[in-house]
PDB file of C-alpha atoms and ligand atoms in Angstrom:
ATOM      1  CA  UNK A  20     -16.870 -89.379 -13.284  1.00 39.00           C
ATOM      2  CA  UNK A  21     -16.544 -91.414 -16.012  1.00 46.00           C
ATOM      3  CA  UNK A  22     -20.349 -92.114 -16.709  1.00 65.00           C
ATOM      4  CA  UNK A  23     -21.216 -89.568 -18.927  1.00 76.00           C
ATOM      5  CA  UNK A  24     -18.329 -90.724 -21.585  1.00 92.00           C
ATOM      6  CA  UNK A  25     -19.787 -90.909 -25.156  1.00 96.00           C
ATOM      7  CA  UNK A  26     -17.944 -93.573 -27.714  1.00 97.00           C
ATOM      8  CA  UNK A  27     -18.035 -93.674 -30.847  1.00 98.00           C
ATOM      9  CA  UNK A  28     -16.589 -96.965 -32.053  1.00 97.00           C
ATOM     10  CA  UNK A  29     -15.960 -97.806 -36.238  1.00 98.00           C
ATOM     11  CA  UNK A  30     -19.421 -96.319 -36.886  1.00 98.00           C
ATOM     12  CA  UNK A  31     -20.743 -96.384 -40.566  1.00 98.00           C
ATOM     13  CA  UNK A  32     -23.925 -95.054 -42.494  1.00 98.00           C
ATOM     14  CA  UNK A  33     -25.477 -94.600 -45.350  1.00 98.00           C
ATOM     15  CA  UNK A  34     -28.489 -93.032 -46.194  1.00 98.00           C
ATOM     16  CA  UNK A  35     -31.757 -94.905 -47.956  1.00 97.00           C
ATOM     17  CA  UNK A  36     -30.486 -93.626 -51.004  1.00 97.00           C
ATOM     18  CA  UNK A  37     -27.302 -94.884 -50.953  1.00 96.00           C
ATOM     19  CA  UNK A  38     -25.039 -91.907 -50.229  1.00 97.00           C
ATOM     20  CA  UNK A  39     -22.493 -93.112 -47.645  1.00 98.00           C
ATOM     21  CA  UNK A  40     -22.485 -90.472 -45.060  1.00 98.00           C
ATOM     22  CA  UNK A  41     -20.095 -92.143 -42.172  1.00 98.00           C
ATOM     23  CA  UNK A  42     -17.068 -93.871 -42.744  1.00 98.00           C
ATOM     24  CA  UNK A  43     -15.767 -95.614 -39.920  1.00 98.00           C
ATOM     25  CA  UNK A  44     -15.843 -92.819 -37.677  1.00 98.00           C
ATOM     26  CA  UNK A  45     -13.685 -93.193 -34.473  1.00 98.00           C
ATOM     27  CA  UNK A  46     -13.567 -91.037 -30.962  1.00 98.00           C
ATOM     28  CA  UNK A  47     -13.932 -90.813 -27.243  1.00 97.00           C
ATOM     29  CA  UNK A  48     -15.319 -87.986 -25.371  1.00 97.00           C
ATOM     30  CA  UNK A  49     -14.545 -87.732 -21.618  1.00 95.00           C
ATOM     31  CA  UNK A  50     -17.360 -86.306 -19.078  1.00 93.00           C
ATOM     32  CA  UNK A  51     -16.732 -82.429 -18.953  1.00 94.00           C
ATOM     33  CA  UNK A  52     -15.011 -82.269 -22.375  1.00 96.00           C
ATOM     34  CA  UNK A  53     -16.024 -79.407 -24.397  1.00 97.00           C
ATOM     35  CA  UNK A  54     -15.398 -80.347 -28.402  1.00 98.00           C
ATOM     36  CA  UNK A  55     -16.652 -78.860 -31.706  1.00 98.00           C
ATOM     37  CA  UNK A  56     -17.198 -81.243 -34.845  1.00 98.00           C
ATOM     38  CA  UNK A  57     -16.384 -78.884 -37.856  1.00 98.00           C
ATOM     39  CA  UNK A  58     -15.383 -79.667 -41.337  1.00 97.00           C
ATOM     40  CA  UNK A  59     -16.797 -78.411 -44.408  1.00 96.00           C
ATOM     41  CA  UNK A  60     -20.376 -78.682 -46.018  1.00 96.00           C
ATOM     42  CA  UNK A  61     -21.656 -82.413 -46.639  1.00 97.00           C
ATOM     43  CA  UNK A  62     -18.695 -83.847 -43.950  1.00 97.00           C
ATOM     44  CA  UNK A  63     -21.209 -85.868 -41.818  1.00 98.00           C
ATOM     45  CA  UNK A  64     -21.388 -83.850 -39.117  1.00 98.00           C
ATOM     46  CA  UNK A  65     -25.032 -83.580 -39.043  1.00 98.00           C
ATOM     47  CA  UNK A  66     -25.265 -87.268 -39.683  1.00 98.00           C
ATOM     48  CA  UNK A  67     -22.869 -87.874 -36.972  1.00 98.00           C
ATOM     49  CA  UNK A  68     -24.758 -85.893 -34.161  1.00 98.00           C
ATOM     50  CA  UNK A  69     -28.213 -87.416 -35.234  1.00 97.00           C
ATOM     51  CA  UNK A  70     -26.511 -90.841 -34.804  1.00 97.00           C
ATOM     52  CA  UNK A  71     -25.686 -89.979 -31.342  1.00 96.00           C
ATOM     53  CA  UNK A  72     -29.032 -89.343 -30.062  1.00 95.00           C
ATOM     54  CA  UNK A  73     -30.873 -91.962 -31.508  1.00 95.00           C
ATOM     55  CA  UNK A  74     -32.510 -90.323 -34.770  1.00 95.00           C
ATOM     56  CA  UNK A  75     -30.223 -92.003 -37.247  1.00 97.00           C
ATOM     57  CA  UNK A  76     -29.075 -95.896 -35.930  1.00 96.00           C
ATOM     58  CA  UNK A  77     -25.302 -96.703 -37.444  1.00 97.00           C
ATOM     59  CA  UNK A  78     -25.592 -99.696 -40.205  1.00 98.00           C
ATOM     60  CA  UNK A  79     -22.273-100.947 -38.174  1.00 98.00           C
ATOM     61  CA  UNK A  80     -20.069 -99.526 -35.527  1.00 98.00           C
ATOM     62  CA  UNK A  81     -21.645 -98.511 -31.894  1.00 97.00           C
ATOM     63  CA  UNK A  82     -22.337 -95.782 -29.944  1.00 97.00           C
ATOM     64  CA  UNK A  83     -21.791 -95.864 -26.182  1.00 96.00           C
ATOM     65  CA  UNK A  84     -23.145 -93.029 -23.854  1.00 94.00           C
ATOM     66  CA  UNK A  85     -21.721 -93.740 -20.469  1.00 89.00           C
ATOM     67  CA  UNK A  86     -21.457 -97.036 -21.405  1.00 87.00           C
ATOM     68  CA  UNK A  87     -24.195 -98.105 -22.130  1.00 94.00           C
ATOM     69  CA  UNK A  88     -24.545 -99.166 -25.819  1.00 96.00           C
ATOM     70  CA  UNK A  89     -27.155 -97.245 -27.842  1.00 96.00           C
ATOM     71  CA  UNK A  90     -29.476 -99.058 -29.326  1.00 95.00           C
ATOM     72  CA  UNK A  91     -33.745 -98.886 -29.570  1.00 93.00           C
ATOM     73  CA  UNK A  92     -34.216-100.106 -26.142  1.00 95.00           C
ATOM     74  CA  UNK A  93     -31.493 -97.963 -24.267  1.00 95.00           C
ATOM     75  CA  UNK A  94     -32.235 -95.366 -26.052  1.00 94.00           C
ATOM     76  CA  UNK A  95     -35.392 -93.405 -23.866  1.00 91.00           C
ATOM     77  CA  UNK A  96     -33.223 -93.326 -21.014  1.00 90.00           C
ATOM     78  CA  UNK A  97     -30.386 -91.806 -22.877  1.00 91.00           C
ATOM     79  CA  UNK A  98     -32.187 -89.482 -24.552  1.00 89.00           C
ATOM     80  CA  UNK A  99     -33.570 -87.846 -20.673  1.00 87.00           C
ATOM     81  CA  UNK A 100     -29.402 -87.187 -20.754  1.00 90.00           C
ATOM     82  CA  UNK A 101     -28.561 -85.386 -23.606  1.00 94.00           C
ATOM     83  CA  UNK A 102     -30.463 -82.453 -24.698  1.00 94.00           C
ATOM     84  CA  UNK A 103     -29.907 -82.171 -28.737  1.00 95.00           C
ATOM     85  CA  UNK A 104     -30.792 -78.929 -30.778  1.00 96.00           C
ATOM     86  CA  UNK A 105     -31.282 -79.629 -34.578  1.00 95.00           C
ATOM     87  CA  UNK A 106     -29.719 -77.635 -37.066  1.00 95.00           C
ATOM     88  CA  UNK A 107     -32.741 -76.802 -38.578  1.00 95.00           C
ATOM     89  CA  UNK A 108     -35.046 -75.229 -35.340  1.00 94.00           C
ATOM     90  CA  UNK A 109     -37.965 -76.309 -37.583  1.00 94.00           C
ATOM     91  CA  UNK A 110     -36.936 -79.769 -36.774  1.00 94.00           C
ATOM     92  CA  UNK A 111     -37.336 -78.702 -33.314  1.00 91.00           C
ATOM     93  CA  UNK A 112     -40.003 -76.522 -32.363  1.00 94.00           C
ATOM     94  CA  UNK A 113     -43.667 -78.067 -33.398  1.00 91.00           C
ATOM     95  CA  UNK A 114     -45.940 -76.907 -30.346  1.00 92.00           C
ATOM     96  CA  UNK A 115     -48.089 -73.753 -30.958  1.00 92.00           C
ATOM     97  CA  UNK A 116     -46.867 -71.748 -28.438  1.00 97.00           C
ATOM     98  CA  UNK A 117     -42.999 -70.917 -26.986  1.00 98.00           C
ATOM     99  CA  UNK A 118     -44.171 -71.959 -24.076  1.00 98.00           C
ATOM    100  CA  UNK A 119     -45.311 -74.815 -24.849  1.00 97.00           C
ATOM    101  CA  UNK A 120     -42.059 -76.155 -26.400  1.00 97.00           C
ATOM    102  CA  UNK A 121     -39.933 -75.092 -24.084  1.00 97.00           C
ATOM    103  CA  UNK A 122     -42.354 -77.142 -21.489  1.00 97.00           C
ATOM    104  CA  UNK A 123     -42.247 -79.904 -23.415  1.00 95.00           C
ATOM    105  CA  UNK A 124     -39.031 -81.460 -21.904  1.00 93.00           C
ATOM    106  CA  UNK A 125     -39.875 -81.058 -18.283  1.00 95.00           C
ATOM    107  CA  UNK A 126     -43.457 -82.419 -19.077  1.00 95.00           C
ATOM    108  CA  UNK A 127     -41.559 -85.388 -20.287  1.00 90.00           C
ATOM    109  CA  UNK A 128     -39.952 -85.774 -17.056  1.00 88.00           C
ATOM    110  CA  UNK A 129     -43.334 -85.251 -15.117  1.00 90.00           C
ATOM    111  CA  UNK A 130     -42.771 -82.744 -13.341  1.00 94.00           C
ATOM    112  CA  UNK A 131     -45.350 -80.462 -11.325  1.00 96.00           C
ATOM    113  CA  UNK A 132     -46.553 -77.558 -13.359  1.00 97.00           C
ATOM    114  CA  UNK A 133     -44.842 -75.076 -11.289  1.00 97.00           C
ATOM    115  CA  UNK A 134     -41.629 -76.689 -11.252  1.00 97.00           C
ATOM    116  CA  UNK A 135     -42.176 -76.620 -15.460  1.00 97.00           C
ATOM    117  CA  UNK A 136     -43.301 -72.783 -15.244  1.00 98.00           C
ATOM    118  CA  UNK A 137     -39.901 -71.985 -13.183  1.00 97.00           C
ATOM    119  CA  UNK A 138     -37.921 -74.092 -15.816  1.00 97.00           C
ATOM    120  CA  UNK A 139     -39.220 -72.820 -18.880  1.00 97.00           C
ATOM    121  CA  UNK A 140     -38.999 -69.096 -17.544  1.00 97.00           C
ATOM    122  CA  UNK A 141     -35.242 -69.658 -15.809  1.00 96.00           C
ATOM    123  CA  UNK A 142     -33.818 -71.345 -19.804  1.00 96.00           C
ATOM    124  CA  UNK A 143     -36.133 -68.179 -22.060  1.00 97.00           C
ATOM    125  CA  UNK A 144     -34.567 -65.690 -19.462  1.00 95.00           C
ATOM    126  CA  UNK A 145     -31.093 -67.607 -20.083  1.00 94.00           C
ATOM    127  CA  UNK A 146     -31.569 -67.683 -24.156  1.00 94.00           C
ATOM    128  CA  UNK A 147     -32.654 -63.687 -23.549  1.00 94.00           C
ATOM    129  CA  UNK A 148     -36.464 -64.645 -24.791  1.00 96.00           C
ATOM    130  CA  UNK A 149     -38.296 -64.004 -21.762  1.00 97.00           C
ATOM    131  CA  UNK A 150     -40.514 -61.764 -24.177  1.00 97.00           C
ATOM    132  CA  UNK A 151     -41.498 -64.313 -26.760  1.00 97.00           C
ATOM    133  CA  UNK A 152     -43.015 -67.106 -24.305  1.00 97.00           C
ATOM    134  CA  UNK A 153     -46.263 -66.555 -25.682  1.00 97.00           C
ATOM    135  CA  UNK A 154     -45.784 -66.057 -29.362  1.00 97.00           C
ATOM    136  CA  UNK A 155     -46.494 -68.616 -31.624  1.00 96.00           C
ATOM    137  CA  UNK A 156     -43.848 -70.325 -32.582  1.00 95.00           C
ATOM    138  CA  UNK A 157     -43.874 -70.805 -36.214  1.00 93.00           C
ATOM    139  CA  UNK A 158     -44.166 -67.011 -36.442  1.00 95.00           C
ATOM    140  CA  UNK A 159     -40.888 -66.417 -35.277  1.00 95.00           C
ATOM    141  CA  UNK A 160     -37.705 -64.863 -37.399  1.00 95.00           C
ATOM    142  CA  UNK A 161     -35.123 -67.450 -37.935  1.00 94.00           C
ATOM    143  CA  UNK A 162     -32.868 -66.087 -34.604  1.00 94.00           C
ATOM    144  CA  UNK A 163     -35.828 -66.295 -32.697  1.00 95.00           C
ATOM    145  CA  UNK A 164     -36.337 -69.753 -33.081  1.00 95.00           C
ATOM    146  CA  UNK A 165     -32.835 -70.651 -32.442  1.00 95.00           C
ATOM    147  CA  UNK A 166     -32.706 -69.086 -28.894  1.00 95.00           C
ATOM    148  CA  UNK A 167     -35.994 -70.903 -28.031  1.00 96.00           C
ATOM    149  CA  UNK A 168     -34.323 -73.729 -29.450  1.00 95.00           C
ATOM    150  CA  UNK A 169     -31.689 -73.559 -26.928  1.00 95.00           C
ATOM    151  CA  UNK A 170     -34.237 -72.723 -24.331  1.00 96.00           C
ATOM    152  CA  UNK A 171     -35.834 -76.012 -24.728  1.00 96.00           C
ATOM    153  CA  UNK A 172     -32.632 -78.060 -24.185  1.00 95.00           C
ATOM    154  CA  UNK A 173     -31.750 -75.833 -21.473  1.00 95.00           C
ATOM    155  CA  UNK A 174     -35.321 -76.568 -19.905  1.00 96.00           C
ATOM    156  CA  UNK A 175     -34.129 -80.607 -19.678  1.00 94.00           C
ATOM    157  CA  UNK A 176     -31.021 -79.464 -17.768  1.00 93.00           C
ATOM    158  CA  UNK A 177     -29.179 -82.309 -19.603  1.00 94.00           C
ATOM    159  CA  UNK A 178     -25.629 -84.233 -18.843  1.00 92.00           C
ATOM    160  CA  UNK A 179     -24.603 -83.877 -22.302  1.00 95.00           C
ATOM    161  CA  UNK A 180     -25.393 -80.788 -24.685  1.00 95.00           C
ATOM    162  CA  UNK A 181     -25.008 -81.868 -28.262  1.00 96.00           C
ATOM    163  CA  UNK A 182     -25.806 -78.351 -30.540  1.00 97.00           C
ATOM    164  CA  UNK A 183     -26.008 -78.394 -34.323  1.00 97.00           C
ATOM    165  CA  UNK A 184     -25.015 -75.041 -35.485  1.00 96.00           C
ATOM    166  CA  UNK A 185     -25.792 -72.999 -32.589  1.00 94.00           C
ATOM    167  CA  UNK A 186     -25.002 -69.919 -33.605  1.00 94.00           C
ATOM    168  CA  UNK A 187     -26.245 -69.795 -37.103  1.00 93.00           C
ATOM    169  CA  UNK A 188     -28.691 -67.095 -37.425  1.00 91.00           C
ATOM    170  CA  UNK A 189     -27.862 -65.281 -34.291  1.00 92.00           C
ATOM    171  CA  UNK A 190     -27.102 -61.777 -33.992  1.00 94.00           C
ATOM    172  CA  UNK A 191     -24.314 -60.817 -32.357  1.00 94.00           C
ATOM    173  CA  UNK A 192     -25.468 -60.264 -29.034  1.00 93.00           C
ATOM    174  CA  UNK A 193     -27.372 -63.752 -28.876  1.00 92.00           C
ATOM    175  CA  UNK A 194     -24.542 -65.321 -30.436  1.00 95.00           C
ATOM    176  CA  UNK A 195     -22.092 -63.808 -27.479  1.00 94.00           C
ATOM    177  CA  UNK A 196     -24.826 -65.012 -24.659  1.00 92.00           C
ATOM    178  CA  UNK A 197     -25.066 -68.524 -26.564  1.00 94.00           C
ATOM    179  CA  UNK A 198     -20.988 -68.533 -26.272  1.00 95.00           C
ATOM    180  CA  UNK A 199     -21.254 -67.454 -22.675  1.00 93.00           C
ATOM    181  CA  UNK A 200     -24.035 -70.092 -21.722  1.00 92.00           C
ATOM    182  CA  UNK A 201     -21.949 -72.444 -23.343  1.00 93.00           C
ATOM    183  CA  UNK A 202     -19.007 -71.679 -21.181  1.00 92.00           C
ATOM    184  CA  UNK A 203     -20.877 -71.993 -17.955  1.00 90.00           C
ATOM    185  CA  UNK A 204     -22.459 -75.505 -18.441  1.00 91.00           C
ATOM    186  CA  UNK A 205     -20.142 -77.585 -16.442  1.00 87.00           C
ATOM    187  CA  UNK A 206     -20.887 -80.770 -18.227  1.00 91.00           C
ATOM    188  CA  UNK A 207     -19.766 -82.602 -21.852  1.00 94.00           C
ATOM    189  CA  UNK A 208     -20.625 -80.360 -24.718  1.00 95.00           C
ATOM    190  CA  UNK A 209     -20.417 -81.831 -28.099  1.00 97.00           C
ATOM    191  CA  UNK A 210     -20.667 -78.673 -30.634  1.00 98.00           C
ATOM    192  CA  UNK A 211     -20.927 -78.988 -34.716  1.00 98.00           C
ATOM    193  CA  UNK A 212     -19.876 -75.663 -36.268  1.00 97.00           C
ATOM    194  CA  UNK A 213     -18.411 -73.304 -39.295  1.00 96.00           C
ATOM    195  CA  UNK A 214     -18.211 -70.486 -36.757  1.00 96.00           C
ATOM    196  CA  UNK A 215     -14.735 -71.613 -35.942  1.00 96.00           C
ATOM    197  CA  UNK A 216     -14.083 -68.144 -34.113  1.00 95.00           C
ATOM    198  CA  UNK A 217     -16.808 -69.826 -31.484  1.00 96.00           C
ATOM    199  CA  UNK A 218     -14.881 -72.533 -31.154  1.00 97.00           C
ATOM    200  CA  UNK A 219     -11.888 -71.467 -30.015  1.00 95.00           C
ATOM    201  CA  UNK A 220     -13.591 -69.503 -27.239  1.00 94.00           C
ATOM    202  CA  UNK A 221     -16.016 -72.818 -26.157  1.00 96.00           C
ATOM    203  CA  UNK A 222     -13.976 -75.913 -27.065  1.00 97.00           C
ATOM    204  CA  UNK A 223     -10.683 -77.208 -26.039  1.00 97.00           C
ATOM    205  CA  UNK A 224     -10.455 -79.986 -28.525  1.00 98.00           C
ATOM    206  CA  UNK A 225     -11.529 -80.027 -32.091  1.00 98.00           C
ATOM    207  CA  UNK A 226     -12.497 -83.167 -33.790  1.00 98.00           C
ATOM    208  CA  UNK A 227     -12.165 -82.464 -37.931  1.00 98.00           C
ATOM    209  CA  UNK A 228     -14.985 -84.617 -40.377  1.00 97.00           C
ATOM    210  CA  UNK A 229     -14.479 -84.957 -43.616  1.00 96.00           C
ATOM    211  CA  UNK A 230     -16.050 -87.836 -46.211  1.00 96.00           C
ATOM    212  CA  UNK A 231     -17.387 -89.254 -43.202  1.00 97.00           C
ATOM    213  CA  UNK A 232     -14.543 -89.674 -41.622  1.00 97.00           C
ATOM    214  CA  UNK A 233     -12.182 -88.356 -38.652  1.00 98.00           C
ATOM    215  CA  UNK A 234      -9.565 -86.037 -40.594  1.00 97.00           C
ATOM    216  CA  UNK A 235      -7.726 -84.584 -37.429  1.00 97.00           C
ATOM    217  CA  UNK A 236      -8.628 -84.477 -33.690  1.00 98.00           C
ATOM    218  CA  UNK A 237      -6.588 -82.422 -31.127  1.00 98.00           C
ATOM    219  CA  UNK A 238      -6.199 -79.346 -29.115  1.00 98.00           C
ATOM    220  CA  UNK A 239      -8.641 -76.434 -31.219  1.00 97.00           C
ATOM    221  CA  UNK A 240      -5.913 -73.837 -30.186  1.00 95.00           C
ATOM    222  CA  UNK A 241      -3.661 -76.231 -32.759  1.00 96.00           C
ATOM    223  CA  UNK A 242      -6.064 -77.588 -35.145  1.00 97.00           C
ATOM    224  CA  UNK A 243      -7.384 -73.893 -36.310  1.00 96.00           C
ATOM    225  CA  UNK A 244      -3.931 -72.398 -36.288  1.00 94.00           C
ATOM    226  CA  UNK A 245      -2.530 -75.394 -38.855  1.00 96.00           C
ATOM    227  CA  UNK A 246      -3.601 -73.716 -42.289  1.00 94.00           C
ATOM    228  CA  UNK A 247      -2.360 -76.199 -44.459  1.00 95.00           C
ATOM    229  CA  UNK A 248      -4.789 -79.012 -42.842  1.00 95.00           C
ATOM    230  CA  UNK A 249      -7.613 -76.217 -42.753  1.00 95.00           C
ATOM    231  CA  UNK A 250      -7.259 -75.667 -46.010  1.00 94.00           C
ATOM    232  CA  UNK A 251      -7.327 -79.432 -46.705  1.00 94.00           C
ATOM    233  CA  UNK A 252     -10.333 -79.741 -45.207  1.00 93.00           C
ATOM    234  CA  UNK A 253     -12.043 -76.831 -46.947  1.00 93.00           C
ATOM    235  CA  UNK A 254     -12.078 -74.499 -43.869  1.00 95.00           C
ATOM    236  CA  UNK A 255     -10.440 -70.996 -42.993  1.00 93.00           C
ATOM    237  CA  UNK A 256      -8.593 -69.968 -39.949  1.00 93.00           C
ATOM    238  CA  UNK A 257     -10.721 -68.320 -37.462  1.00 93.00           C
ATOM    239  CA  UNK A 258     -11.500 -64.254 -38.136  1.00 90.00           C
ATOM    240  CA  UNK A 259      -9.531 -63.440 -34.882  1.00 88.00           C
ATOM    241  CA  UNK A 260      -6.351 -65.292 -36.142  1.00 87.00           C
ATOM    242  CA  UNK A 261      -6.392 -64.138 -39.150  1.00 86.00           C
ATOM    243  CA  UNK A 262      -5.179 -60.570 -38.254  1.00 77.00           C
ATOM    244  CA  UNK A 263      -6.673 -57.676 -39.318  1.00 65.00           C
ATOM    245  CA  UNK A 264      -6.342 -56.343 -43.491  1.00 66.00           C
ATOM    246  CA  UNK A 265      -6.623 -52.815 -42.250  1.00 62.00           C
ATOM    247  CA  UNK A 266      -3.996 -53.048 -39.737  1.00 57.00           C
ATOM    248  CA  UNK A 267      -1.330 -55.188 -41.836  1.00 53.00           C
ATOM    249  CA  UNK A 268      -1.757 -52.454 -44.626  1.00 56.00           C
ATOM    250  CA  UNK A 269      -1.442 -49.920 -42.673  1.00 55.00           C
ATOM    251  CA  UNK A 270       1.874 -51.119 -42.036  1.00 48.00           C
ATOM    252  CA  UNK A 271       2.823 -52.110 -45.161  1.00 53.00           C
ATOM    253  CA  UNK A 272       2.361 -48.300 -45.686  1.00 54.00           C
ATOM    254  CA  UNK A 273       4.192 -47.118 -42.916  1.00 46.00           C
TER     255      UNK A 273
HETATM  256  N1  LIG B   7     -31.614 -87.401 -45.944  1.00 96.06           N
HETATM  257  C1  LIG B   7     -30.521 -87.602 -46.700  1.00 96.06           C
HETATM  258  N2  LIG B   7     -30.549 -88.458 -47.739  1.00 96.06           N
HETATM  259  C2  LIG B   7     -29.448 -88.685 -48.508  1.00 96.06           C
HETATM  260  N3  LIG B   7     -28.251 -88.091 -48.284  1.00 96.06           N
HETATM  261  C3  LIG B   7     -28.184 -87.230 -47.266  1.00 96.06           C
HETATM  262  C4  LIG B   7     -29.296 -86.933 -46.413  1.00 96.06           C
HETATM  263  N4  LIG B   7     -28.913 -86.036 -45.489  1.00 96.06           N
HETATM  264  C5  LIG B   7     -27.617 -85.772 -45.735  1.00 96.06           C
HETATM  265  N5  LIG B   7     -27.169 -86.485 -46.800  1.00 96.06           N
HETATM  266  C6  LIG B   7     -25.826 -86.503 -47.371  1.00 96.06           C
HETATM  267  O1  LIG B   7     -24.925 -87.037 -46.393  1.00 96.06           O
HETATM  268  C7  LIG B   7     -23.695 -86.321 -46.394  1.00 96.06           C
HETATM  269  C8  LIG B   7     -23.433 -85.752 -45.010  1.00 96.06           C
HETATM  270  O2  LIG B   7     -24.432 -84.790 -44.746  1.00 96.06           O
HETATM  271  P1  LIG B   7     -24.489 -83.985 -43.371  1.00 96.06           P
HETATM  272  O3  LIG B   7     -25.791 -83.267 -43.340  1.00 96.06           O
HETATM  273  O4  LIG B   7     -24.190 -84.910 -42.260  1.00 96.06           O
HETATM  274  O5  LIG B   7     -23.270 -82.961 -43.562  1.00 96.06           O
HETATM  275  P2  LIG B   7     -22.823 -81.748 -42.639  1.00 96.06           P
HETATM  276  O6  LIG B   7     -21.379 -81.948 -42.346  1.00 96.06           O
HETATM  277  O7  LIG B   7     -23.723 -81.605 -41.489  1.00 96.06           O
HETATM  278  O8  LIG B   7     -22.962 -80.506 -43.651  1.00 96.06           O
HETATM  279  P3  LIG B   7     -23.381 -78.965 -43.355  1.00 96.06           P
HETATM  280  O9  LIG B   7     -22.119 -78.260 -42.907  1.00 96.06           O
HETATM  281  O10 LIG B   7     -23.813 -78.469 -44.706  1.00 96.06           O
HETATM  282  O11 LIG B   7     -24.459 -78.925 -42.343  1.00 96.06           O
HETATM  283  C9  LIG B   7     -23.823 -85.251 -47.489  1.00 96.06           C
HETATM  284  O12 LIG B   7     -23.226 -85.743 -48.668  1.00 96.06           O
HETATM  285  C10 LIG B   7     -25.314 -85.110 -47.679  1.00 96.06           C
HETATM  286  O13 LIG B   7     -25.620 -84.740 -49.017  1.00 96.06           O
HETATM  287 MG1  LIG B   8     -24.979 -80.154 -40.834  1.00 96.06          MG
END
């Protein structure tokens, strides 16, 4: 199944301002590939993922999802195929009710209200937010409004999952049923992260950004266990590689 590859060929941008974001950025990502994009504050990454579904349009370079170039025409029909949460779930959620914005994909689709009602409650039950559906949504803490984030893309039961920063803001048992959700979709996930111990229990591959550019891209289990490039690229192993202070003392004491 080769139909749900995403390319990413030579792509460049800048912002209106001037500040060159992209820098000939290069990659292909096969269907069923799960990869994080990490690399340290200001690398593109954002830039990158926005490019990719159609909110940012490279100055030069293209983007090909399932091979089909994205451009303003294609891009409606790609977008019903990747479901994209923002880093900032502000940027996300605008209806007044959770409800509401989880619907809002499904509605899209036109779909019968009852086949929206079982959607919306199947992704909040997923996400653990079952309880929230009729909150308003701008009234929710920060961790709130990243599971029903993730709820809505869930909703759109998408062929690509493209997540900026899922995680932040989570506590510790949402960020655990975020990795687990993650593990079960079957299909391409394309994940932009610091929480690099997330990665190495979602991702196989790692692709590194950094000045808008690809720094290193290659098995994760590699990538976050080569210090000298982390370091390079102004990121730290992963907590669970590091080994544990208490412990190595301990030793040293004993
Ligand atoms: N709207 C904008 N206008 C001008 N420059 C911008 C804009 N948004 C981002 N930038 C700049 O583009 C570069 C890449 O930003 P981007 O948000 O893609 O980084 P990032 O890797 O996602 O960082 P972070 O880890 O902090 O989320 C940065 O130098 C940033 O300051
Ligand atoms: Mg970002």
């Amino acid at each position: 199944m080769s139909h749900h590859n995403v390319i990413i060929d030579n792509v460049c941008y800048s912002y209106p301002d001037g500040k060159k974001a992209l820098n000939g950025v290069n990659f292909e990502i096969y269907h069923g590939e799960s990869v994080a994009v990490v690399g340290s504050n200001g690398a593109g990454k954002s830039t990158l993922l926005l490019s990719m579904v159609g909110i940012l349009f490279p100055d030069s370079g293209e983007i090909r999802i399932g091979n089909v170039p994205l451009d303003k025409k294609t891009l409606p029909s790609i977008r019903q195929r990747i479901g994209f949460t923002f880093q900032n779930p502000d940027h996300q959620l605008f209806s007044t009710t959770v409800y509401d914005d989880v619907a809002f994909g499904p509605r899209n689709y036109k779909l019968s209200e009852n086949e929206v009602k079982k959607r919306v409650e199947r992704a909040l039950e997923i996400v653990g937010a079952s309880h929230l559906s009729d909150r308003q949504t701008y009234k929710l803490s920060g961790g709130e409004k990243r599971s029903v984030s993730i709820a809505c893309v869930l909703s759109m039961e998408p062929d690509i999952l493209l997540m900026d920063e899922p995680s932040s803001n989570l506590d510790p048992k949402s960020r655990r049923r975020l990795i687990n959700i993650l593990k079960e979709f079957k299909h391409t996930k394309i994940i932009a992260t610091h929480d690099l111990d997330m990665v190495l229990d979602v991702c196989e591959r790692t692709i590194v950004i950094g000045e808008g550019r690809v720094l290193a891209d290659g098995k994760s289990d590699e990538i976050l266990r080569n210090e000298e490039l982390l370091d390079r690229c102004g990121l730290e192993k992963p907590f669970v590689l590091q080994g544990c202070p208490v412990c190595s003392k301990y030793k040293q004491m004993t």
